[in-house]
Amino acid sequence: MRLVTSWLWADRGLPARVTRAALLPPALLIRAAAAVRARAYRRGIFPVAVPPLPTIAVGNLTVGGSGKTPIASWVAGWCVARGMKPAILLRGYGGDEGAVHRRLVPDAIVIEDADRAAAARRAVAGGATVLVLDDAYQRLDVARDLNLVLVSAESGRAVPWTLPAGPWREGWRALRRADVVIVTRKRAGHRDALEMAARVRHTVPAAPVALARLSVSGFRGLQSDRPVPLEGVRGAAIVIAAGVGDPVSLAAQCRTLGAQVRLLRWRDHQPITPGVLTHLLQAAGAADYVVVTEKDAVKLHDRWPAGVPEPLVASLAVEWEEGAEVLEAALRAAVAPGDRRGASLNAGGRTTARAVGTA
């Protein structure tokens, strides 16, 4: 499925263009529906639940691959480092992302519940002092004190259409709801990120923009947790097994480390079936290493058989290349003690003049 969508959303050849043209009517309908929905929330036609704690939302405009899980974990870790007790609230797809958050931020409370208001109540009962909403940019029914939206530099190669003709969940006008826009990059170059940031600033001149690079910082054994440095894969034949939004970026980064890479990929959040596991074990026998993502490690940890060399789990680091001080100022303003009733908490529009003004 991912191969099909990559071709459809990025290929400039005639077959892909004809297929996209056939999908434009539903794409335009989806874009219009999203705009109408946002306007209804902005005008108060639909109710918006106001969580009882300072709330930071992290989301994106495209389908997968922008790095919202590591960025949401980074935000939660930032809160922990400043003495707060964050709760990461997410819908949960099979438990993989929740388990990743628990590993990356062990001091956070992680609650997987499609009902974010109910999850917020559970977080309060558990002692949380701040809420981090993962994948919540389109969750307009929940207010937030800071609205962070991610746009990947890699998505600059994609066509500008909403689903199903393109990868966009909403049109670019939706960026106007953001308090800070974070341009992320994995395999894209720094210049690509700067170009994407320029596009963002042209669309929403008032929103601060930060640039973050998400790169492989090391590896660990799936079951042993044994650390393996980056140079450990140099010259090795590795099989990357990934069911994430952008597996190509992990493959590209491992190639830059000097590894010989073969990529096995499947749909994001797809369960690892017995057939897929058999395929992985066969691939492991023909390679020096199998490398998996944090999300896929959750699914494989208890199923990898003894006697077969364990996979390596790739760890992603967040490196702020621009705008870190602006983002941190916005975070400080969002969690600062004060009367939250004085802030504009309408998720359908600009959420926090308080946070943006301070930034």
JSON list of N, CA and C in Angstrom, two decimals, residues 192-252:
[
{"chain": "A", "resi": 192, "resn": "ASP", "atom": "N", "xyz": [16.47, 21.91, 1.79]},
{"chain": "A", "resi": 192, "resn": "ASP", "atom": "CA", "xyz": [15.06, 21.56, 1.62]},
{"chain": "A", "resi": 192, "resn": "ASP", "atom": "C", "xyz": [14.22, 22.03, 2.80]},
{"chain": "A", "resi": 193, "resn": "ALA", "atom": "N", "xyz": [14.78, 21.89, 4.00]},
{"chain": "A", "resi": 193, "resn": "ALA", "atom": "CA", "xyz": [14.07, 22.34, 5.19]},
{"chain": "A", "resi": 193, "resn": "ALA", "atom": "C", "xyz": [13.89, 23.85, 5.19]},
{"chain": "A", "resi": 194, "resn": "LEU", "atom": "N", "xyz": [14.92, 24.56, 4.77]},
{"chain": "A", "resi": 194, "resn": "LEU", "atom": "CA", "xyz": [14.83, 26.02, 4.70]},
{"chain": "A", "resi": 194, "resn": "LEU", "atom": "C", "xyz": [13.78, 26.45, 3.68]},
{"chain": "A", "resi": 195, "resn": "GLU", "atom": "N", "xyz": [13.73, 25.74, 2.55]},
{"chain": "A", "resi": 195, "resn": "GLU", "atom": "CA", "xyz": [12.73, 26.07, 1.53]},
{"chain": "A", "resi": 195, "resn": "GLU", "atom": "C", "xyz": [11.32, 25.82, 2.05]},
{"chain": "A", "resi": 196, "resn": "MET", "atom": "N", "xyz": [11.13, 24.71, 2.78]},
{"chain": "A", "resi": 196, "resn": "MET", "atom": "CA", "xyz": [9.83, 24.45, 3.35]},
{"chain": "A", "resi": 196, "resn": "MET", "atom": "C", "xyz": [9.47, 25.50, 4.40]},
{"chain": "A", "resi": 197, "resn": "ALA", "atom": "N", "xyz": [10.45, 25.91, 5.20]},
{"chain": "A", "resi": 197, "resn": "ALA", "atom": "CA", "xyz": [10.20, 26.95, 6.19]},
{"chain": "A", "resi": 197, "resn": "ALA", "atom": "C", "xyz": [9.78, 28.26, 5.52]},
{"chain": "A", "resi": 198, "resn": "ALA", "atom": "N", "xyz": [10.40, 28.57, 4.37]},
{"chain": "A", "resi": 198, "resn": "ALA", "atom": "CA", "xyz": [10.02, 29.78, 3.64]},
{"chain": "A", "resi": 198, "resn": "ALA", "atom": "C", "xyz": [8.58, 29.70, 3.14]},
{"chain": "A", "resi": 199, "resn": "ARG", "atom": "N", "xyz": [8.17, 28.51, 2.68]},
{"chain": "A", "resi": 199, "resn": "ARG", "atom": "CA", "xyz": [6.78, 28.32, 2.25]},
{"chain": "A", "resi": 199, "resn": "ARG", "atom": "C", "xyz": [5.82, 28.52, 3.41]},
{"chain": "A", "resi": 200, "resn": "VAL", "atom": "N", "xyz": [6.21, 28.00, 4.57]},
{"chain": "A", "resi": 200, "resn": "VAL", "atom": "CA", "xyz": [5.36, 28.14, 5.75]},
{"chain": "A", "resi": 200, "resn": "VAL", "atom": "C", "xyz": [5.23, 29.62, 6.12]},
{"chain": "A", "resi": 201, "resn": "ARG", "atom": "N", "xyz": [6.35, 30.33, 6.15]},
{"chain": "A", "resi": 201, "resn": "ARG", "atom": "CA", "xyz": [6.31, 31.75, 6.52]},
{"chain": "A", "resi": 201, "resn": "ARG", "atom": "C", "xyz": [5.49, 32.58, 5.54]},
{"chain": "A", "resi": 202, "resn": "HIS", "atom": "N", "xyz": [5.51, 32.18, 4.28]},
{"chain": "A", "resi": 202, "resn": "HIS", "atom": "CA", "xyz": [4.69, 32.88, 3.28]},
{"chain": "A", "resi": 202, "resn": "HIS", "atom": "C", "xyz": [3.20, 32.65, 3.55]},
{"chain": "A", "resi": 203, "resn": "THR", "atom": "N", "xyz": [2.85, 31.45, 4.02]},
{"chain": "A", "resi": 203, "resn": "THR", "atom": "CA", "xyz": [1.45, 31.12, 4.29]},
{"chain": "A", "resi": 203, "resn": "THR", "atom": "C", "xyz": [0.97, 31.71, 5.60]},
{"chain": "A", "resi": 204, "resn": "VAL", "atom": "N", "xyz": [1.79, 31.63, 6.64]},
{"chain": "A", "resi": 204, "resn": "VAL", "atom": "CA", "xyz": [1.41, 32.14, 7.97]},
{"chain": "A", "resi": 204, "resn": "VAL", "atom": "C", "xyz": [2.55, 33.00, 8.52]},
{"chain": "A", "resi": 205, "resn": "PRO", "atom": "N", "xyz": [2.65, 34.24, 8.07]},
{"chain": "A", "resi": 205, "resn": "PRO", "atom": "CA", "xyz": [3.76, 35.09, 8.50]},
{"chain": "A", "resi": 205, "resn": "PRO", "atom": "C", "xyz": [3.83, 35.29, 10.01]},
{"chain": "A", "resi": 206, "resn": "ALA", "atom": "N", "xyz": [2.70, 35.17, 10.72]},
{"chain": "A", "resi": 206, "resn": "ALA", "atom": "CA", "xyz": [2.70, 35.45, 12.15]},
{"chain": "A", "resi": 206, "resn": "ALA", "atom": "C", "xyz": [3.20, 34.28, 12.99]},
{"chain": "A", "resi": 207, "resn": "ALA", "atom": "N", "xyz": [3.22, 33.07, 12.44]},
{"chain": "A", "resi": 207, "resn": "ALA", "atom": "CA", "xyz": [3.57, 31.90, 13.25]},
{"chain": "A", "resi": 207, "resn": "ALA", "atom": "C", "xyz": [5.08, 31.70, 13.31]},
{"chain": "A", "resi": 208, "resn": "PRO", "atom": "N", "xyz": [5.65, 31.53, 14.50]},
{"chain": "A", "resi": 208, "resn": "PRO", "atom": "CA", "xyz": [7.07, 31.20, 14.60]},
{"chain": "A", "resi": 208, "resn": "PRO", "atom": "C", "xyz": [7.33, 29.84, 13.95]},
{"chain": "A", "resi": 209, "resn": "VAL", "atom": "N", "xyz": [8.53, 29.66, 13.40]},
{"chain": "A", "resi": 209, "resn": "VAL", "atom": "CA", "xyz": [8.92, 28.42, 12.73]},
{"chain": "A", "resi": 209, "resn": "VAL", "atom": "C", "xyz": [10.20, 27.89, 13.36]},
{"chain": "A", "resi": 210, "resn": "ALA", "atom": "N", "xyz": [10.21, 26.60, 13.67]},
{"chain": "A", "resi": 210, "resn": "ALA", "atom": "CA", "xyz": [11.42, 25.94, 14.15]},
{"chain": "A", "resi": 210, "resn": "ALA", "atom": "C", "xyz": [11.78, 24.81, 13.19]},
{"chain": "A", "resi": 211, "resn": "LEU", "atom": "N", "xyz": [13.08, 24.49, 13.12]},
{"chain": "A", "resi": 211, "resn": "LEU", "atom": "CA", "xyz": [13.56, 23.42, 12.26]},
{"chain": "A", "resi": 211, "resn": "LEU", "atom": "C", "xyz": [14.18, 22.33, 13.13]},
{"chain": "A", "resi": 212, "resn": "ALA", "atom": "N", "xyz": [13.78, 21.07, 12.89]},
{"chain": "A", "resi": 212, "resn": "ALA", "atom": "CA", "xyz": [14.30, 19.95, 13.67]},
{"chain": "A", "resi": 212, "resn": "ALA", "atom": "C", "xyz": [14.76, 18.84, 12.73]},
{"chain": "A", "resi": 213, "resn": "ARG", "atom": "N", "xyz": [15.92, 18.32, 13.00]},
{"chain": "A", "resi": 213, "resn": "ARG", "atom": "CA", "xyz": [16.42, 17.16, 12.26]},
{"chain": "A", "resi": 213, "resn": "ARG", "atom": "C", "xyz": [16.23, 15.92, 13.13]},
{"chain": "A", "resi": 214, "resn": "LEU", "atom": "N", "xyz": [15.61, 14.89, 12.57]},
{"chain": "A", "resi": 214, "resn": "LEU", "atom": "CA", "xyz": [15.42, 13.62, 13.25]},
{"chain": "A", "resi": 214, "resn": "LEU", "atom": "C", "xyz": [16.37, 12.61, 12.63]},
{"chain": "A", "resi": 215, "resn": "SER", "atom": "N", "xyz": [17.38, 12.21, 13.37]},
{"chain": "A", "resi": 215, "resn": "SER", "atom": "CA", "xyz": [18.40, 11.34, 12.79]},
{"chain": "A", "resi": 215, "resn": "SER", "atom": "C", "xyz": [18.70, 10.17, 13.72]},
{"chain": "A", "resi": 216, "resn": "VAL", "atom": "N", "xyz": [19.18, 9.09, 13.12]},
{"chain": "A", "resi": 216, "resn": "VAL", "atom": "CA", "xyz": [19.56, 7.91, 13.89]},
{"chain": "A", "resi": 216, "resn": "VAL", "atom": "C", "xyz": [20.76, 8.25, 14.76]},
{"chain": "A", "resi": 217, "resn": "SER", "atom": "N", "xyz": [20.61, 8.06, 16.06]},
{"chain": "A", "resi": 217, "resn": "SER", "atom": "CA", "xyz": [21.69, 8.41, 16.99]},
{"chain": "A", "resi": 217, "resn": "SER", "atom": "C", "xyz": [22.42, 7.18, 17.52]},
{"chain": "A", "resi": 218, "resn": "GLY", "atom": "N", "xyz": [21.89, 6.00, 17.25]},
{"chain": "A", "resi": 218, "resn": "GLY", "atom": "CA", "xyz": [22.50, 4.77, 17.73]},
{"chain": "A", "resi": 218, "resn": "GLY", "atom": "C", "xyz": [21.53, 3.61, 17.60]},
{"chain": "A", "resi": 219, "resn": "PHE", "atom": "N", "xyz": [22.00, 2.45, 18.03]},
{"chain": "A", "resi": 219, "resn": "PHE", "atom": "CA", "xyz": [21.17, 1.24, 17.97]},
{"chain": "A", "resi": 219, "resn": "PHE", "atom": "C", "xyz": [21.26, 0.52, 19.31]},
{"chain": "A", "resi": 220, "resn": "ARG", "atom": "N", "xyz": [20.27, -0.32, 19.56]},
{"chain": "A", "resi": 220, "resn": "ARG", "atom": "CA", "xyz": [20.29, -1.18, 20.75]},
{"chain": "A", "resi": 220, "resn": "ARG", "atom": "C", "xyz": [19.71, -2.53, 20.38]},
{"chain": "A", "resi": 221, "resn": "GLY", "atom": "N", "xyz": [20.11, -3.56, 21.10]},
{"chain": "A", "resi": 221, "resn": "GLY", "atom": "CA", "xyz": [19.57, -4.89, 20.86]},
{"chain": "A", "resi": 221, "resn": "GLY", "atom": "C", "xyz": [18.11, -4.95, 21.26]},
{"chain": "A", "resi": 222, "resn": "LEU", "atom": "N", "xyz": [17.30, -5.62, 20.45]},
{"chain": "A", "resi": 222, "resn": "LEU", "atom": "CA", "xyz": [15.86, -5.69, 20.69]},
{"chain": "A", "resi": 222, "resn": "LEU", "atom": "C", "xyz": [15.54, -6.25, 22.07]},
{"chain": "A", "resi": 223, "resn": "GLN", "atom": "N", "xyz": [16.21, -7.33, 22.47]},
{"chain": "A", "resi": 223, "resn": "GLN", "atom": "CA", "xyz": [15.92, -7.98, 23.74]},
{"chain": "A", "resi": 223, "resn": "GLN", "atom": "C", "xyz": [16.99, -7.74, 24.79]},
{"chain": "A", "resi": 224, "resn": "SER", "atom": "N", "xyz": [18.23, -7.65, 24.36]},
{"chain": "A", "resi": 224, "resn": "SER", "atom": "CA", "xyz": [19.32, -7.46, 25.33]},
{"chain": "A", "resi": 224, "resn": "SER", "atom": "C", "xyz": [19.47, -6.00, 25.75]},
{"chain": "A", "resi": 225, "resn": "ASP", "atom": "N", "xyz": [18.98, -5.08, 24.93]},
{"chain": "A", "resi": 225, "resn": "ASP", "atom": "CA", "xyz": [19.15, -3.64, 25.14]},
{"chain": "A", "resi": 225, "resn": "ASP", "atom": "C", "xyz": [20.61, -3.22, 25.03]},
{"chain": "A", "resi": 226, "resn": "ARG", "atom": "N", "xyz": [21.42, -4.07, 24.47]},
{"chain": "A", "resi": 226, "resn": "ARG", "atom": "CA", "xyz": [22.86, -3.78, 24.33]},
{"chain": "A", "resi": 226, "resn": "ARG", "atom": "C", "xyz": [23.06, -2.64, 23.33]},
{"chain": "A", "resi": 227, "resn": "PRO", "atom": "N", "xyz": [23.78, -1.57, 23.72]},
{"chain": "A", "resi": 227, "resn": "PRO", "atom": "CA", "xyz": [23.98, -0.46, 22.78]},
{"chain": "A", "resi": 227, "resn": "PRO", "atom": "C", "xyz": [24.96, -0.83, 21.67]},
{"chain": "A", "resi": 228, "resn": "VAL", "atom": "N", "xyz": [24.66, -0.38, 20.47]},
{"chain": "A", "resi": 228, "resn": "VAL", "atom": "CA", "xyz": [25.53, -0.56, 19.32]},
{"chain": "A", "resi": 228, "resn": "VAL", "atom": "C", "xyz": [25.75, 0.82, 18.70]},
{"chain": "A", "resi": 229, "resn": "PRO", "atom": "N", "xyz": [27.00, 1.29, 18.62]},
{"chain": "A", "resi": 229, "resn": "PRO", "atom": "CA", "xyz": [27.23, 2.64, 18.08]},
{"chain": "A", "resi": 229, "resn": "PRO", "atom": "C", "xyz": [26.96, 2.69, 16.58]},
{"chain": "A", "resi": 230, "resn": "LEU", "atom": "N", "xyz": [26.87, 3.90, 16.06]},
{"chain": "A", "resi": 230, "resn": "LEU", "atom": "CA", "xyz": [26.58, 4.08, 14.64]},
{"chain": "A", "resi": 230, "resn": "LEU", "atom": "C", "xyz": [27.59, 3.38, 13.76]},
{"chain": "A", "resi": 231, "resn": "GLU", "atom": "N", "xyz": [28.86, 3.43, 14.15]},
{"chain": "A", "resi": 231, "resn": "GLU", "atom": "CA", "xyz": [29.89, 2.83, 13.32]},
{"chain": "A", "resi": 231, "resn": "GLU", "atom": "C", "xyz": [29.78, 1.30, 13.29]},
{"chain": "A", "resi": 232, "resn": "GLY", "atom": "N", "xyz": [28.95, 0.73, 14.16]},
{"chain": "A", "resi": 232, "resn": "GLY", "atom": "CA", "xyz": [28.78, -0.71, 14.20]},
{"chain": "A", "resi": 232, "resn": "GLY", "atom": "C", "xyz": [28.13, -1.29, 12.95]},
{"chain": "A", "resi": 233, "resn": "VAL", "atom": "N", "xyz": [27.43, -0.46, 12.16]},
{"chain": "A", "resi": 233, "resn": "VAL", "atom": "CA", "xyz": [26.79, -0.97, 10.95]},
{"chain": "A", "resi": 233, "resn": "VAL", "atom": "C", "xyz": [27.55, -0.59, 9.69]},
{"chain": "A", "resi": 234, "resn": "ARG", "atom": "N", "xyz": [28.67, 0.10, 9.84]},
{"chain": "A", "resi": 234, "resn": "ARG", "atom": "CA", "xyz": [29.45, 0.49, 8.66]},
{"chain": "A", "resi": 234, "resn": "ARG", "atom": "C", "xyz": [29.97, -0.75, 7.94]},
{"chain": "A", "resi": 235, "resn": "GLY", "atom": "N", "xyz": [29.63, -0.84, 6.66]},
{"chain": "A", "resi": 235, "resn": "GLY", "atom": "CA", "xyz": [30.05, -1.97, 5.84]},
{"chain": "A", "resi": 235, "resn": "GLY", "atom": "C", "xyz": [29.20, -3.21, 6.01]},
{"chain": "A", "resi": 236, "resn": "ALA", "atom": "N", "xyz": [28.22, -3.17, 6.93]},
{"chain": "A", "resi": 236, "resn": "ALA", "atom": "CA", "xyz": [27.38, -4.34, 7.18]},
{"chain": "A", "resi": 236, "resn": "ALA", "atom": "C", "xyz": [26.24, -4.42, 6.19]},
{"chain": "A", "resi": 237, "resn": "ALA", "atom": "N", "xyz": [25.80, -5.64, 5.92]},
{"chain": "A", "resi": 237, "resn": "ALA", "atom": "CA", "xyz": [24.60, -5.86, 5.12]},
{"chain": "A", "resi": 237, "resn": "ALA", "atom": "C", "xyz": [23.42, -5.91, 6.09]},
{"chain": "A", "resi": 238, "resn": "ILE", "atom": "N", "xyz": [22.52, -4.95, 5.99]},
{"chain": "A", "resi": 238, "resn": "ILE", "atom": "CA", "xyz": [21.41, -4.89, 6.93]},
{"chain": "A", "resi": 238, "resn": "ILE", "atom": "C", "xyz": [20.07, -4.91, 6.18]},
{"chain": "A", "resi": 239, "resn": "VAL", "atom": "N", "xyz": [19.09, -5.47, 6.86]},
{"chain": "A", "resi": 239, "resn": "VAL", "atom": "CA", "xyz": [17.71, -5.45, 6.37]},
{"chain": "A", "resi": 239, "resn": "VAL", "atom": "C", "xyz": [16.92, -4.54, 7.29]},
{"chain": "A", "resi": 240, "resn": "ILE", "atom": "N", "xyz": [16.36, -3.48, 6.74]},
{"chain": "A", "resi": 240, "resn": "ILE", "atom": "CA", "xyz": [15.52, -2.59, 7.53]},
{"chain": "A", "resi": 240, "resn": "ILE", "atom": "C", "xyz": [14.08, -3.06, 7.39]},
{"chain": "A", "resi": 241, "resn": "ALA", "atom": "N", "xyz": [13.47, -3.38, 8.51]},
{"chain": "A", "resi": 241, "resn": "ALA", "atom": "CA", "xyz": [12.09, -3.84, 8.54]},
{"chain": "A", "resi": 241, "resn": "ALA", "atom": "C", "xyz": [11.27, -2.77, 9.23]},
{"chain": "A", "resi": 242, "resn": "ALA", "atom": "N", "xyz": [10.35, -2.15, 8.50]},
{"chain": "A", "resi": 242, "resn": "ALA", "atom": "CA", "xyz": [9.68, -0.98, 9.05]},
{"chain": "A", "resi": 242, "resn": "ALA", "atom": "C", "xyz": [8.22, -0.90, 8.62]},
{"chain": "A", "resi": 243, "resn": "GLY", "atom": "N", "xyz": [7.35, -0.74, 9.60]},
{"chain": "A", "resi": 243, "resn": "GLY", "atom": "CA", "xyz": [5.94, -0.46, 9.34]},
{"chain": "A", "resi": 243, "resn": "GLY", "atom": "C", "xyz": [5.62, 0.90, 9.91]},
{"chain": "A", "resi": 244, "resn": "VAL", "atom": "N", "xyz": [6.19, 1.95, 9.33]},
{"chain": "A", "resi": 244, "resn": "VAL", "atom": "CA", "xyz": [6.01, 3.33, 9.80]},
{"chain": "A", "resi": 244, "resn": "VAL", "atom": "C", "xyz": [5.64, 4.20, 8.61]},
{"chain": "A", "resi": 245, "resn": "GLY", "atom": "N", "xyz": [5.38, 5.48, 8.88]},
{"chain": "A", "resi": 245, "resn": "GLY", "atom": "CA", "xyz": [4.92, 6.36, 7.82]},
{"chain": "A", "resi": 245, "resn": "GLY", "atom": "C", "xyz": [5.96, 6.64, 6.76]},
{"chain": "A", "resi": 246, "resn": "ASP", "atom": "N", "xyz": [7.25, 6.67, 7.13]},
{"chain": "A", "resi": 246, "resn": "ASP", "atom": "CA", "xyz": [8.30, 7.01, 6.17]},
{"chain": "A", "resi": 246, "resn": "ASP", "atom": "C", "xyz": [9.50, 6.10, 6.36]},
{"chain": "A", "resi": 247, "resn": "PRO", "atom": "N", "xyz": [9.40, 4.84, 5.96]},
{"chain": "A", "resi": 247, "resn": "PRO", "atom": "CA", "xyz": [10.53, 3.91, 6.14]},
{"chain": "A", "resi": 247, "resn": "PRO", "atom": "C", "xyz": [11.72, 4.24, 5.26]},
{"chain": "A", "resi": 248, "resn": "VAL", "atom": "N", "xyz": [11.49, 4.94, 4.14]},
{"chain": "A", "resi": 248, "resn": "VAL", "atom": "CA", "xyz": [12.58, 5.26, 3.21]},
{"chain": "A", "resi": 248, "resn": "VAL", "atom": "C", "xyz": [13.62, 6.14, 3.89]},
{"chain": "A", "resi": 249, "resn": "SER", "atom": "N", "xyz": [13.19, 7.02, 4.79]},
{"chain": "A", "resi": 249, "resn": "SER", "atom": "CA", "xyz": [14.14, 7.90, 5.46]},
{"chain": "A", "resi": 249, "resn": "SER", "atom": "C", "xyz": [15.10, 7.13, 6.34]},
{"chain": "A", "resi": 250, "resn": "LEU", "atom": "N", "xyz": [14.61, 6.10, 7.05]},
{"chain": "A", "resi": 250, "resn": "LEU", "atom": "CA", "xyz": [15.50, 5.29, 7.87]},
{"chain": "A", "resi": 250, "resn": "LEU", "atom": "C", "xyz": [16.50, 4.56, 6.98]},
{"chain": "A", "resi": 251, "resn": "ALA", "atom": "N", "xyz": [16.05, 4.04, 5.86]},
{"chain": "A", "resi": 251, "resn": "ALA", "atom": "CA", "xyz": [16.96, 3.37, 4.94]},
{"chain": "A", "resi": 251, "resn": "ALA", "atom": "C", "xyz": [18.03, 4.32, 4.43]},
{"chain": "A", "resi": 252, "resn": "ALA", "atom": "N", "xyz": [17.62, 5.53, 4.08]},
{"chain": "A", "resi": 252, "resn": "ALA", "atom": "CA", "xyz": [18.58, 6.52, 3.57]},
{"chain": "A", "resi": 252, "resn": "ALA", "atom": "C", "xyz": [19.60, 6.89, 4.62]}
]
